[in-house]
């Protein structure tokens, strides 16, 4: 209220000062004109008095009358103009007063709609203190669930057949309370029905039953069920559980995501940004926490003061070719530590949405390096059915299967490496031809017959260009352009090789 009183007082004082300034200006103009008229009238009376006393003659008196009368008329016209000019500021003042009232009324209305009347200043220290207070005063799990239940509307009725199955499952768990399979199934299905409290209670029983054999995934499932019961609020009990998960698995993406969410709920976007930006950079893009982070990261960066932040490009799921090559030189334990997480992520992605031939090949190669021959064989068998009518893709996967030592896998003939090409360029023409024909010929024949990857086409065209076989390079570029016309990214890589070989622009 004090704010409004001070504002109104200041505005009224300024308006009054403007009004007085304009009013005084008009009055001053009117007083000066009246004084001139009085002077000239006194001069006329003085002429008549001097004529009566004989001080001046008749002709001189007449001349003075004419001159003073002329000046009197001019002064009268000036006086009339000054009166008109003096009245104008009064109208302007009234108009200004009306304008001030209108502008102030509009300003007050806008502030009431978009401003924050009565809201105090929020310096950084006060915001941090408020965040700490919010952290200390968070509701418990029971309080959060009670509040969520009060806000939650009616839940749609499930399918009658599903209800029947759930009744049977509940009865079976009641008869066999120590059956881990039944507990796990019932917990998951209770969560699907929205019965989160029952779900996490069952999941906690399951973890207690498993004891030391309970996995990180079991604890993550418990945390997500508790979060669902609390309608997304990260309570102290959930935070403690997430901390235990991260103590055993520091890189667990789901636990880190919810830790970041907790910081956002406590109005600490700076801490949320640190956690979520690291998760986004790590990927993979198919991870369930990536989509919500990517939607929020730009606004979050602004709130955190990171005005120059640019979100990274999507990260490919699974181990890259470079990672596989590095893993091959490691000891078995280190190899598992490097490949296990990315390989499982790629498996999950392909189970949900399939994958390219390159992803199938990398998955088989990773399973071979991990020593899981049975799983690698199963994937290879499935790949042969998936790519049965796509010989080029099947050849790529078959090459990976051969590298993993699987029966039926066929290693692809290799073309020249970049080092081979460099060495060949330094030989004599005759030596060069003999050296390169054995390698380039095999690669060219295979690509003509079966097709191949974009990298292989680029390798062949670049090799032919280095050796001066421009016409052959141009012919291969034409074939590759036709084969990859609907794959712009692959075609761009091949085009770069063709440009380097001088057969494309």
Short mmCIF file of C-alpha atoms in Angstrom, two decimals:
data_model
loop_
_atom_site.label_atom_id
_atom_site.label_comp_id
_atom_site.label_asym_id
_atom_site.label_seq_id
_atom_site.Cartn_x
_atom_site.Cartn_y
_atom_site.Cartn_z
CA UNK A 1 0.00 0.00 0.00
CA UNK A 2 2.86 2.39 0.78
CA UNK A 3 4.16 1.88 -2.78
CA UNK A 4 0.87 3.06 -4.28
CA UNK A 5 0.65 6.08 -1.92
CA UNK A 6 4.17 7.23 -2.79
CA UNK A 7 3.60 6.73 -6.52
CA UNK A 8 0.32 8.67 -6.55
CA UNK A 9 1.83 11.52 -4.51
CA UNK A 10 4.81 11.91 -6.85
CA UNK A 11 2.63 11.87 -9.97
CA UNK A 12 0.23 14.45 -8.49
CA UNK A 13 3.15 16.73 -7.49
CA UNK A 14 4.67 16.62 -10.98
CA UNK A 15 1.31 17.32 -12.63
CA UNK A 16 0.70 20.29 -10.31
CA UNK A 17 4.11 21.80 -11.08
CA UNK A 18 3.46 21.51 -14.82
CA UNK A 19 0.04 23.16 -14.41
CA UNK A 20 1.46 26.09 -12.42
CA UNK A 21 4.23 26.65 -14.98
CA UNK A 22 1.75 26.85 -17.83
CA UNK A 23 -0.68 29.03 -15.89
CA UNK A 24 2.00 31.53 -14.91
CA UNK A 25 3.19 31.80 -18.48
CA UNK A 26 -0.26 32.92 -19.68
CA UNK A 27 -0.72 35.37 -16.83
CA UNK A 28 2.64 37.01 -17.50
CA UNK A 29 1.71 37.59 -21.13
CA UNK A 30 -1.57 39.29 -20.17
CA UNK A 31 0.11 41.65 -17.55
CA UNK A 32 2.79 42.93 -19.99
CA UNK A 33 0.25 43.85 -22.68
CA UNK A 34 -1.95 45.77 -20.19
CA UNK A 35 1.05 47.81 -18.99
CA UNK A 36 1.87 48.92 -22.57
CA UNK A 37 -1.67 50.15 -23.15
CA UNK A 38 -1.60 52.16 -19.91
CA UNK A 39 1.66 53.87 -20.86
CA UNK A 40 0.37 55.02 -24.26
CA UNK A 41 -2.89 56.33 -22.76
CA UNK A 42 -0.87 58.36 -20.23
CA UNK A 43 1.19 59.79 -23.10
CA UNK A 44 -1.98 60.96 -24.91
CA UNK A 45 -3.18 62.70 -21.77
CA UNK A 46 0.25 64.33 -21.40
CA UNK A 47 0.06 65.73 -24.99
CA UNK A 48 -3.33 67.30 -24.26
CA UNK A 49 -2.02 68.85 -21.04
CA UNK A 50 1.08 70.33 -22.78
CA UNK A 51 -1.11 71.75 -25.59
CA UNK A 52 -3.40 73.45 -23.03
CA UNK A 53 -0.38 75.03 -21.28
CA UNK A 54 1.02 76.23 -24.61
CA UNK A 55 4.18 74.14 -24.35
CA UNK A 56 3.62 72.70 -27.83
CA UNK A 57 1.79 73.96 -30.84
CA UNK A 58 -1.28 72.55 -32.52
CA UNK A 59 0.66 70.93 -35.37
CA UNK A 60 3.13 69.28 -33.00
CA UNK A 61 0.28 68.10 -30.77
CA UNK A 62 -1.48 66.56 -33.78
CA UNK A 63 1.70 64.79 -34.91
CA UNK A 64 2.23 63.37 -31.39
CA UNK A 65 -1.40 62.24 -31.17
CA UNK A 66 -1.06 60.35 -34.47
CA UNK A 67 2.20 58.67 -33.42
CA UNK A 68 0.97 57.70 -29.97
CA UNK A 69 -2.37 56.51 -31.40
CA UNK A 70 -0.49 54.32 -33.89
CA UNK A 71 1.55 52.79 -31.07
CA UNK A 72 -1.58 52.41 -28.98
CA UNK A 73 -3.29 50.49 -31.76
CA UNK A 74 -0.26 48.21 -32.18
CA UNK A 75 -0.12 47.66 -28.41
CA UNK A 76 -3.82 46.87 -28.38
CA UNK A 77 -3.37 44.30 -31.16
CA UNK A 78 -0.40 42.82 -29.26
CA UNK A 79 -2.45 42.75 -26.08
CA UNK A 80 -5.28 40.90 -27.84
CA UNK A 81 -2.75 38.38 -29.27
CA UNK A 82 -1.16 37.86 -25.88
CA UNK A 83 -4.52 37.14 -24.33
CA UNK A 84 -5.17 34.49 -26.99
CA UNK A 85 -1.69 33.03 -26.54
CA UNK A 86 -2.15 33.05 -22.77
CA UNK A 87 -5.36 31.05 -22.97
CA UNK A 88 -3.76 28.24 -24.99
CA UNK A 89 -1.57 26.80 -22.17
CA UNK A 90 -4.72 26.48 -20.02
CA UNK A 91 -6.32 24.20 -22.62
CA UNK A 92 -3.04 22.34 -23.05
CA UNK A 93 -2.80 21.94 -19.30
CA UNK A 94 -6.29 20.49 -19.11
CA UNK A 95 -5.51 18.15 -22.00
CA UNK A 96 -2.23 17.17 -20.35
CA UNK A 97 -4.02 16.47 -17.09
CA UNK A 98 -6.50 14.21 -18.88
CA UNK A 99 -3.63 12.44 -20.69
CA UNK A 100 -1.81 11.89 -17.40
CA UNK A 101 -4.92 10.36 -15.87
CA UNK A 102 -5.43 8.05 -18.86
CA UNK A 103 -1.77 6.95 -18.97
CA UNK A 104 -1.69 6.32 -15.23
CA UNK A 105 -4.90 4.33 -15.33
CA UNK A 106 -3.55 2.22 -18.20
CA UNK A 107 -0.22 1.72 -16.41
CA UNK A 108 -1.94 0.62 -13.22
CA UNK A 109 -4.13 -1.80 -15.18
CA UNK A 110 -1.17 -3.33 -17.02
CA UNK A 111 0.80 -3.67 -13.80
CA UNK A 112 -2.13 -5.37 -12.08
CA UNK A 113 -2.36 -7.87 -14.95
CA UNK A 114 1.30 -8.57 -15.67
CA UNK A 115 3.19 -7.24 -12.68
CA UNK A 116 3.53 -8.58 -9.18
CA UNK A 117 1.89 -6.11 -6.78
CA UNK A 118 3.23 -6.49 -3.29
CA UNK A 119 5.92 -8.97 -4.38
CA UNK A 120 9.19 -8.32 -2.55
CA UNK A 121 12.66 -8.06 -4.08
CA UNK A 122 14.42 -11.40 -4.59
CA UNK A 123 18.18 -10.98 -4.26
CA UNK A 124 20.36 -14.06 -4.77
CA UNK A 125 20.94 -14.57 -1.06
CA UNK A 126 17.21 -14.55 -0.36
CA UNK A 127 16.53 -17.02 -3.19
CA UNK A 128 19.19 -19.41 -1.90
CA UNK A 129 17.77 -19.16 1.59
CA UNK A 130 14.28 -19.85 0.22
CA UNK A 131 15.59 -22.90 -1.63
CA UNK A 132 17.18 -24.22 1.56
CA UNK A 133 13.94 -23.64 3.44
CA UNK A 134 11.99 -25.47 0.72
CA UNK A 135 14.46 -28.35 0.92
CA UNK A 136 14.09 -28.62 4.69
CA UNK A 137 10.30 -28.31 4.63
CA UNK A 138 9.51 -30.84 1.89
CA UNK A 139 6.55 -33.10 2.59
CA UNK A 140 7.21 -36.67 3.66
CA UNK A 141 6.26 -39.54 1.38
CA UNK A 142 3.00 -40.07 3.28
CA UNK A 143 2.12 -36.35 3.12
CA UNK A 144 2.94 -36.11 -0.58
CA UNK A 145 0.86 -39.18 -1.36
CA UNK A 146 -2.09 -37.80 0.62
CA UNK A 147 -1.89 -34.49 -1.27
CA UNK A 148 -1.59 -36.32 -4.60
CA UNK A 149 -4.62 -38.46 -3.80
CA UNK A 150 -6.66 -35.33 -3.00
CA UNK A 151 -5.73 -33.75 -6.35
CA UNK A 152 -6.06 -36.90 -8.43
CA UNK A 153 -9.31 -37.21 -10.34
CA UNK A 154 -11.25 -40.31 -11.18
CA UNK A 155 -9.13 -43.08 -12.72
CA UNK A 156 -10.56 -44.68 -15.88
CA UNK A 157 -11.91 -48.15 -15.24
CA UNK A 158 -9.56 -50.86 -16.55
CA UNK A 159 -10.59 -53.61 -18.91
CA UNK A 160 -12.79 -56.23 -17.21
CA UNK A 161 -10.54 -59.07 -18.35
CA UNK A 162 -7.51 -57.31 -16.93
CA UNK A 163 -9.33 -56.79 -13.62
CA UNK A 164 -10.03 -60.53 -13.47
CA UNK A 165 -6.38 -61.34 -14.14
CA UNK A 166 -5.31 -58.89 -11.44
CA UNK A 167 -7.63 -60.50 -8.89
CA UNK A 168 -6.09 -63.88 -9.66
CA UNK A 169 -2.58 -62.48 -9.42
CA UNK A 170 -3.32 -60.82 -6.06
CA UNK A 171 -4.76 -64.08 -4.75
CA UNK A 172 -1.70 -66.01 -5.94
CA UNK A 173 0.67 -63.56 -4.21
CA UNK A 174 -1.39 -63.77 -1.05
CA UNK A 175 -1.07 -67.54 -1.09
CA UNK A 176 2.67 -67.42 -1.91
CA UNK A 177 3.97 -64.15 -0.38
CA UNK A 178 7.61 -65.16 -0.78
CA UNK A 179 7.41 -65.83 -4.52
CA UNK A 180 9.68 -63.17 -6.11
CA UNK A 181 8.22 -63.66 -9.60
CA UNK A 182 4.68 -63.10 -8.37
CA UNK A 183 5.69 -60.06 -6.32
CA UNK A 184 7.47 -58.48 -9.27
CA UNK A 185 4.54 -59.08 -11.65
CA UNK A 186 1.98 -57.76 -9.18
CA UNK A 187 4.05 -54.64 -8.38
CA UNK A 188 4.40 -53.76 -12.06
CA UNK A 189 0.74 -54.29 -12.82
CA UNK A 190 -0.43 -52.32 -9.78
CA UNK A 191 1.67 -49.45 -11.09
CA UNK A 192 0.04 -49.80 -14.51
CA UNK A 193 -3.35 -49.45 -12.81
CA UNK A 194 -2.19 -46.30 -11.01
CA UNK A 195 -2.08 -48.02 -7.62
CA UNK A 196 1.39 -46.66 -6.94
CA UNK A 197 1.34 -47.02 -3.17
CA UNK A 198 0.45 -50.70 -3.40
CA UNK A 199 3.03 -51.07 -6.19
CA UNK A 200 5.97 -49.63 -4.26
CA UNK A 201 4.97 -51.50 -1.10
CA UNK A 202 5.16 -54.76 -3.06
CA UNK A 203 8.42 -53.72 -4.72
CA UNK A 204 9.97 -52.99 -1.33
CA UNK A 205 8.93 -56.46 -0.15
CA UNK A 206 10.53 -57.92 -3.26
CA UNK A 207 13.85 -56.14 -2.57
CA UNK A 208 13.80 -57.30 1.05
CA UNK A 209 13.14 -60.85 -0.13
CA UNK A 210 16.01 -60.74 -2.62
CA UNK A 211 18.42 -59.27 -0.11
CA UNK A 212 21.90 -58.88 -1.52
CA UNK A 213 20.80 -60.27 -4.87
CA UNK A 214 18.49 -57.28 -5.47
CA UNK A 215 19.70 -55.35 -8.52
CA UNK A 216 20.06 -51.64 -9.16
CA UNK A 217 17.11 -51.96 -11.53
CA UNK A 218 14.97 -53.26 -8.65
CA UNK A 219 15.78 -50.15 -6.62
CA UNK A 220 15.19 -47.87 -9.60
CA UNK A 221 11.76 -49.43 -10.09
CA UNK A 222 10.99 -48.79 -6.42
CA UNK A 223 12.01 -45.13 -6.75
CA UNK A 224 9.83 -44.62 -9.84
CA UNK A 225 6.82 -46.20 -8.14
CA UNK A 226 7.28 -43.94 -5.10
CA UNK A 227 7.59 -40.91 -7.37
CA UNK A 228 4.37 -41.91 -9.13
CA UNK A 229 2.61 -42.21 -5.78
CA UNK A 230 3.82 -38.71 -4.81
CA UNK A 231 2.67 -37.25 -8.16
CA UNK A 232 6.24 -36.38 -9.17
CA UNK A 233 7.40 -34.81 -5.91
CA UNK A 234 10.86 -35.95 -4.85
CA UNK A 235 10.37 -36.53 -1.13
CA UNK A 236 13.19 -37.04 1.43
CA UNK A 237 12.54 -40.80 1.34
CA UNK A 238 12.89 -40.85 -2.45
CA UNK A 239 16.02 -38.71 -2.32
CA UNK A 240 17.60 -41.15 0.12
CA UNK A 241 16.76 -44.06 -2.18
CA UNK A 242 18.19 -42.24 -5.22
CA UNK A 243 21.36 -41.56 -3.23
CA UNK A 244 21.72 -45.27 -2.48
CA UNK A 245 21.27 -46.09 -6.17
CA UNK A 246 23.95 -43.59 -7.20
CA UNK A 247 26.31 -44.90 -4.53
CA UNK A 248 26.20 -48.29 -6.27
CA UNK A 249 25.83 -46.99 -9.83
CA UNK A 250 27.15 -43.40 -10.09
CA UNK A 251 26.19 -43.10 -13.74
CA UNK A 252 22.61 -44.31 -13.41
CA UNK A 253 20.68 -42.07 -15.79
CA UNK A 254 17.24 -42.41 -14.20
CA UNK A 255 18.51 -41.62 -10.70
CA UNK A 256 20.49 -38.62 -11.99
CA UNK A 257 17.46 -37.35 -13.91
CA UNK A 258 15.28 -37.41 -10.79
CA UNK A 259 18.01 -35.73 -8.73
CA UNK A 260 17.98 -32.93 -11.29
CA UNK A 261 14.20 -32.80 -11.14
CA UNK A 262 14.37 -32.42 -7.35
CA UNK A 263 16.68 -29.41 -7.73
CA UNK A 264 14.24 -27.86 -10.20
CA UNK A 265 11.40 -28.34 -7.71
CA UNK A 266 13.50 -26.50 -5.10
CA UNK A 267 14.04 -23.55 -7.49
CA UNK A 268 17.71 -24.38 -8.12
CA UNK A 269 17.89 -24.39 -11.93
CA UNK A 270 21.65 -23.93 -11.75
CA UNK A 271 22.10 -27.35 -10.14
CA UNK A 272 19.51 -28.97 -12.39
CA UNK A 273 21.36 -27.64 -15.44
CA UNK A 274 24.67 -29.16 -14.34
CA UNK A 275 23.08 -32.61 -13.96
CA UNK A 276 20.81 -32.57 -16.99
CA UNK A 277 23.29 -31.04 -19.45
CA UNK A 278 25.77 -33.80 -18.58
CA UNK A 279 23.08 -36.45 -19.15
CA UNK A 280 22.14 -34.90 -22.48
CA UNK A 281 25.74 -34.82 -23.65
CA UNK A 282 26.20 -38.46 -22.63
CA UNK A 283 23.07 -39.78 -24.35
CA UNK A 284 22.05 -42.01 -25.93
CA UNK A 285 19.14 -40.26 -27.59
CA UNK A 286 16.86 -43.26 -27.01
CA UNK A 287 17.27 -43.10 -23.22
CA UNK A 288 13.90 -42.31 -21.58
CA UNK A 289 15.22 -39.23 -19.78
CA UNK A 290 16.66 -37.55 -22.89
CA UNK A 291 13.38 -36.35 -24.45
CA UNK A 292 12.15 -34.36 -21.39
CA UNK A 293 15.63 -32.94 -20.84
CA UNK A 294 15.95 -31.83 -24.47
CA UNK A 295 12.56 -30.07 -24.28
CA UNK A 296 13.56 -28.13 -21.16
CA UNK A 297 17.30 -27.57 -21.54
CA UNK A 298 17.21 -24.22 -23.39
CA UNK A 299 14.90 -22.56 -20.85
CA UNK A 300 16.84 -24.21 -18.04
CA UNK A 301 20.14 -22.84 -19.39
CA UNK A 302 18.67 -19.33 -19.46
CA UNK A 303 17.43 -19.63 -15.87
CA UNK A 304 20.84 -20.92 -14.82
CA UNK A 305 22.61 -17.97 -16.46
CA UNK A 306 24.18 -20.13 -19.19
CA UNK A 307 23.23 -17.78 -22.03
CA UNK A 308 25.81 -19.18 -24.46
CA UNK A 309 24.75 -22.81 -24.08
CA UNK A 310 24.01 -24.83 -27.22
CA UNK A 311 22.41 -28.26 -26.81
CA UNK A 312 24.59 -31.08 -28.23
CA UNK A 313 23.57 -33.14 -31.23
CA UNK A 314 21.88 -36.50 -30.56
CA UNK A 315 24.26 -39.20 -29.39
CA UNK A 316 24.24 -42.53 -31.27
CA UNK A 317 23.15 -45.47 -29.14
CA UNK A 318 25.54 -48.34 -28.54
CA UNK A 319 29.30 -48.70 -28.85
CA UNK A 320 30.90 -46.87 -31.76
CA UNK A 321 33.40 -48.49 -34.12
CA UNK A 322 36.19 -46.60 -32.32
CA UNK A 323 34.97 -47.92 -28.95
CA UNK A 324 34.90 -51.49 -30.27
CA UNK A 325 38.43 -51.14 -31.61
CA UNK A 326 39.64 -49.78 -28.27
CA UNK A 327 37.84 -52.54 -26.33
CA UNK A 328 39.55 -55.25 -28.37
CA UNK A 329 42.90 -54.24 -26.87
CA UNK A 330 41.67 -54.28 -23.25
CA UNK A 331 41.63 -56.98 -20.61
CA UNK A 332 38.27 -58.81 -20.21
CA UNK A 333 37.27 -56.91 -17.05
CA UNK A 334 38.04 -53.51 -18.54
CA UNK A 335 36.31 -54.53 -21.76
CA UNK A 336 33.11 -55.33 -19.89
CA UNK A 337 33.27 -52.01 -18.00
CA UNK A 338 33.61 -50.13 -21.29
CA UNK A 339 31.05 -51.96 -23.43
CA UNK A 340 28.34 -53.24 -21.09
CA UNK A 341 26.33 -50.03 -20.70
CA UNK A 342 26.37 -48.91 -24.38
CA UNK A 343 25.65 -52.45 -25.56
CA UNK A 344 22.61 -52.80 -23.31
CA UNK A 345 21.37 -49.39 -24.47
CA UNK A 346 21.66 -50.49 -28.10
CA UNK A 347 19.87 -53.75 -27.30
CA UNK A 348 16.99 -51.83 -25.69
CA UNK A 349 16.72 -49.47 -28.66
CA UNK A 350 16.69 -52.25 -31.22
CA UNK A 351 14.15 -54.24 -29.22
CA UNK A 352 11.83 -51.24 -29.31
CA UNK A 353 12.34 -49.91 -32.84
CA UNK A 354 14.66 -52.20 -34.80
CA UNK A 355 17.93 -50.95 -36.22
CA UNK A 356 20.13 -50.47 -39.25
CA UNK A 357 22.54 -53.06 -40.59
CA UNK A 358 25.40 -51.08 -39.03
CA UNK A 359 23.71 -51.26 -35.61
CA UNK A 360 23.14 -55.01 -35.97
CA UNK A 361 26.82 -55.44 -36.91
CA UNK A 362 28.04 -53.34 -33.98
CA UNK A 363 25.78 -55.24 -31.58
CA UNK A 364 27.11 -58.62 -32.75
CA UNK A 365 30.70 -57.36 -32.55
CA UNK A 366 30.13 -56.01 -29.03
CA UNK A 367 28.59 -59.26 -27.80
CA UNK A 368 31.55 -61.14 -29.24
CA UNK A 369 33.99 -58.91 -27.41
CA UNK A 370 32.00 -59.32 -24.18
CA UNK A 371 32.33 -63.09 -24.53
CA UNK A 372 28.58 -63.70 -24.79
CA UNK A 373 28.69 -66.06 -27.76
CA UNK A 374 25.18 -67.41 -27.20
CA UNK A 375 23.59 -63.97 -27.37
CA UNK A 376 25.74 -62.98 -30.35
CA UNK A 377 24.68 -66.17 -32.18
CA UNK A 378 21.00 -65.46 -31.47
CA UNK A 379 21.35 -61.93 -32.83
CA UNK A 380 23.17 -63.19 -35.93
CA UNK A 381 20.46 -65.77 -36.56
CA UNK A 382 17.76 -63.10 -36.30
CA UNK A 383 19.76 -60.74 -38.56
CA UNK A 384 19.86 -63.37 -41.32
CA UNK A 385 16.05 -63.39 -41.34
CA UNK A 386 15.78 -59.58 -41.21
CA UNK A 387 18.26 -58.94 -44.05
CA UNK A 388 17.56 -62.00 -46.21
CA UNK A 389 16.43 -59.83 -49.16
CA UNK A 390 19.05 -57.10 -48.62
CA UNK A 391 22.37 -58.66 -49.63
CA UNK A 392 24.51 -55.56 -49.09
CA UNK A 393 23.24 -55.12 -45.53
CA UNK A 394 23.50 -58.85 -44.88
CA UNK A 395 27.14 -58.80 -46.04
CA UNK A 396 27.91 -56.07 -43.49
CA UNK A 397 26.33 -58.05 -40.63
CA UNK A 398 27.92 -61.28 -41.86
CA UNK A 399 31.33 -59.62 -41.70
CA UNK A 400 30.69 -58.73 -38.03
CA UNK A 401 29.54 -62.29 -37.33
CA UNK A 402 32.74 -63.65 -38.85
CA UNK A 403 34.75 -61.28 -36.67
CA UNK A 404 32.89 -62.62 -33.61
CA UNK A 405 33.76 -66.20 -34.64
CA UNK A 406 30.16 -67.22 -35.40
CA UNK A 407 29.39 -70.02 -37.85
CA UNK A 408 28.02 -68.81 -41.15
CA UNK A 409 29.68 -65.42 -40.93
CA UNK A 410 31.71 -64.42 -43.97
CA UNK A 411 34.49 -61.86 -43.70
CA UNK A 412 34.19 -59.21 -46.38
CA UNK A 413 37.16 -58.73 -48.69
CA UNK A 414 38.97 -55.64 -47.57
CA UNK A 415 39.86 -52.76 -49.82
CA UNK A 416 43.00 -50.64 -49.48
CA UNK A 417 43.46 -48.63 -46.33
CA UNK A 418 44.48 -44.97 -46.32
CA UNK A 419 48.06 -46.09 -45.58
CA UNK A 420 48.00 -48.53 -48.50
CA UNK A 421 46.85 -45.77 -50.83
CA UNK A 422 49.56 -43.39 -49.63
CA UNK A 423 52.24 -46.05 -50.07
CA UNK A 424 50.99 -46.98 -53.51
CA UNK A 425 51.16 -43.39 -54.69
CA UNK A 426 54.92 -43.34 -54.01
CA UNK A 427 55.67 -46.47 -56.10
CA UNK A 428 56.58 -46.65 -59.76
CA UNK A 429 53.65 -47.01 -62.14
CA UNK A 430 54.29 -50.71 -62.72
CA UNK A 431 54.71 -51.48 -59.01
CA UNK A 432 51.72 -49.34 -58.25
CA UNK A 433 49.47 -51.22 -60.65
CA UNK A 434 50.44 -54.59 -59.27
CA UNK A 435 50.12 -53.47 -55.68
CA UNK A 436 46.74 -51.87 -56.03
CA UNK A 437 45.01 -54.26 -58.43
CA UNK A 438 44.90 -57.04 -55.84
CA UNK A 439 43.08 -54.84 -53.34
CA UNK A 440 41.07 -52.39 -55.41
CA UNK A 441 39.98 -55.13 -57.78
CA UNK A 442 38.48 -57.26 -55.01
CA UNK A 443 36.69 -54.31 -53.47
CA UNK A 444 35.38 -53.11 -56.84
CA UNK A 445 34.05 -56.55 -57.78
CA UNK A 446 32.29 -56.98 -54.46
CA UNK A 447 30.67 -53.56 -54.60
CA UNK A 448 29.48 -54.16 -58.16
CA UNK A 449 28.02 -57.55 -57.25
CA UNK A 450 26.69 -57.07 -53.73
CA UNK A 451 26.81 -53.38 -53.02
CA UNK A 452 28.40 -52.10 -49.83
CA UNK A 453 28.55 -49.36 -47.26
CA UNK A 454 28.97 -45.70 -48.11
CA UNK A 455 32.43 -45.76 -46.53
CA UNK A 456 33.51 -48.57 -48.88
CA UNK A 457 32.27 -46.75 -51.99
CA UNK A 458 34.05 -43.59 -50.84
CA UNK A 459 37.22 -45.61 -50.19
CA UNK A 460 37.16 -47.15 -53.67
CA UNK A 461 36.52 -43.83 -55.47
CA UNK A 462 39.24 -42.08 -53.47
CA UNK A 463 41.73 -44.88 -54.24
CA UNK A 464 41.00 -44.75 -57.98
CA UNK A 465 41.35 -40.97 -57.97
CA UNK A 466 44.71 -41.16 -56.16
CA UNK A 467 45.98 -43.63 -58.77
CA UNK A 468 44.89 -41.40 -61.66
CA UNK A 469 42.20 -43.83 -62.89
CA UNK A 470 39.70 -41.01 -63.29
CA UNK A 471 37.30 -42.72 -65.70
CA UNK A 472 36.92 -45.73 -63.40
CA UNK A 473 36.42 -43.41 -60.44
CA UNK A 474 33.72 -41.52 -62.39
CA UNK A 475 31.94 -44.77 -63.27
CA UNK A 476 31.97 -45.93 -59.63
CA UNK A 477 30.68 -42.53 -58.52
CA UNK A 478 27.76 -42.88 -60.94
CA UNK A 479 26.91 -46.31 -59.52
CA UNK A 480 27.18 -45.09 -55.93
CA UNK A 481 25.07 -42.02 -56.70
CA UNK A 482 22.31 -44.25 -58.04
CA UNK A 483 22.53 -46.64 -55.08
CA UNK A 484 22.48 -43.92 -52.40
CA UNK A 485 20.18 -41.37 -54.03
CA UNK A 486 17.63 -41.76 -51.22
CA UNK A 487 20.22 -41.55 -48.44
CA UNK A 488 21.50 -37.96 -48.46
CA UNK A 489 23.89 -38.33 -45.53
CA UNK A 490 25.64 -41.38 -47.02
CA UNK A 491 25.63 -39.79 -50.45
CA UNK A 492 27.31 -36.68 -49.06
CA UNK A 493 30.18 -38.78 -47.71
CA UNK A 494 30.64 -40.52 -51.08
CA UNK A 495 30.39 -37.19 -52.92
CA UNK A 496 33.24 -35.80 -50.79
CA UNK A 497 35.43 -38.68 -51.97
CA UNK A 498 34.33 -38.12 -55.58
CA UNK A 499 35.17 -34.40 -55.32
CA UNK A 500 38.61 -35.30 -53.95
CA UNK A 501 39.06 -37.69 -56.90
CA UNK A 502 38.09 -34.93 -59.35
CA UNK A 503 35.00 -36.65 -60.72
CA UNK A 504 32.27 -34.61 -58.98
CA UNK A 505 31.63 -30.99 -58.14
#
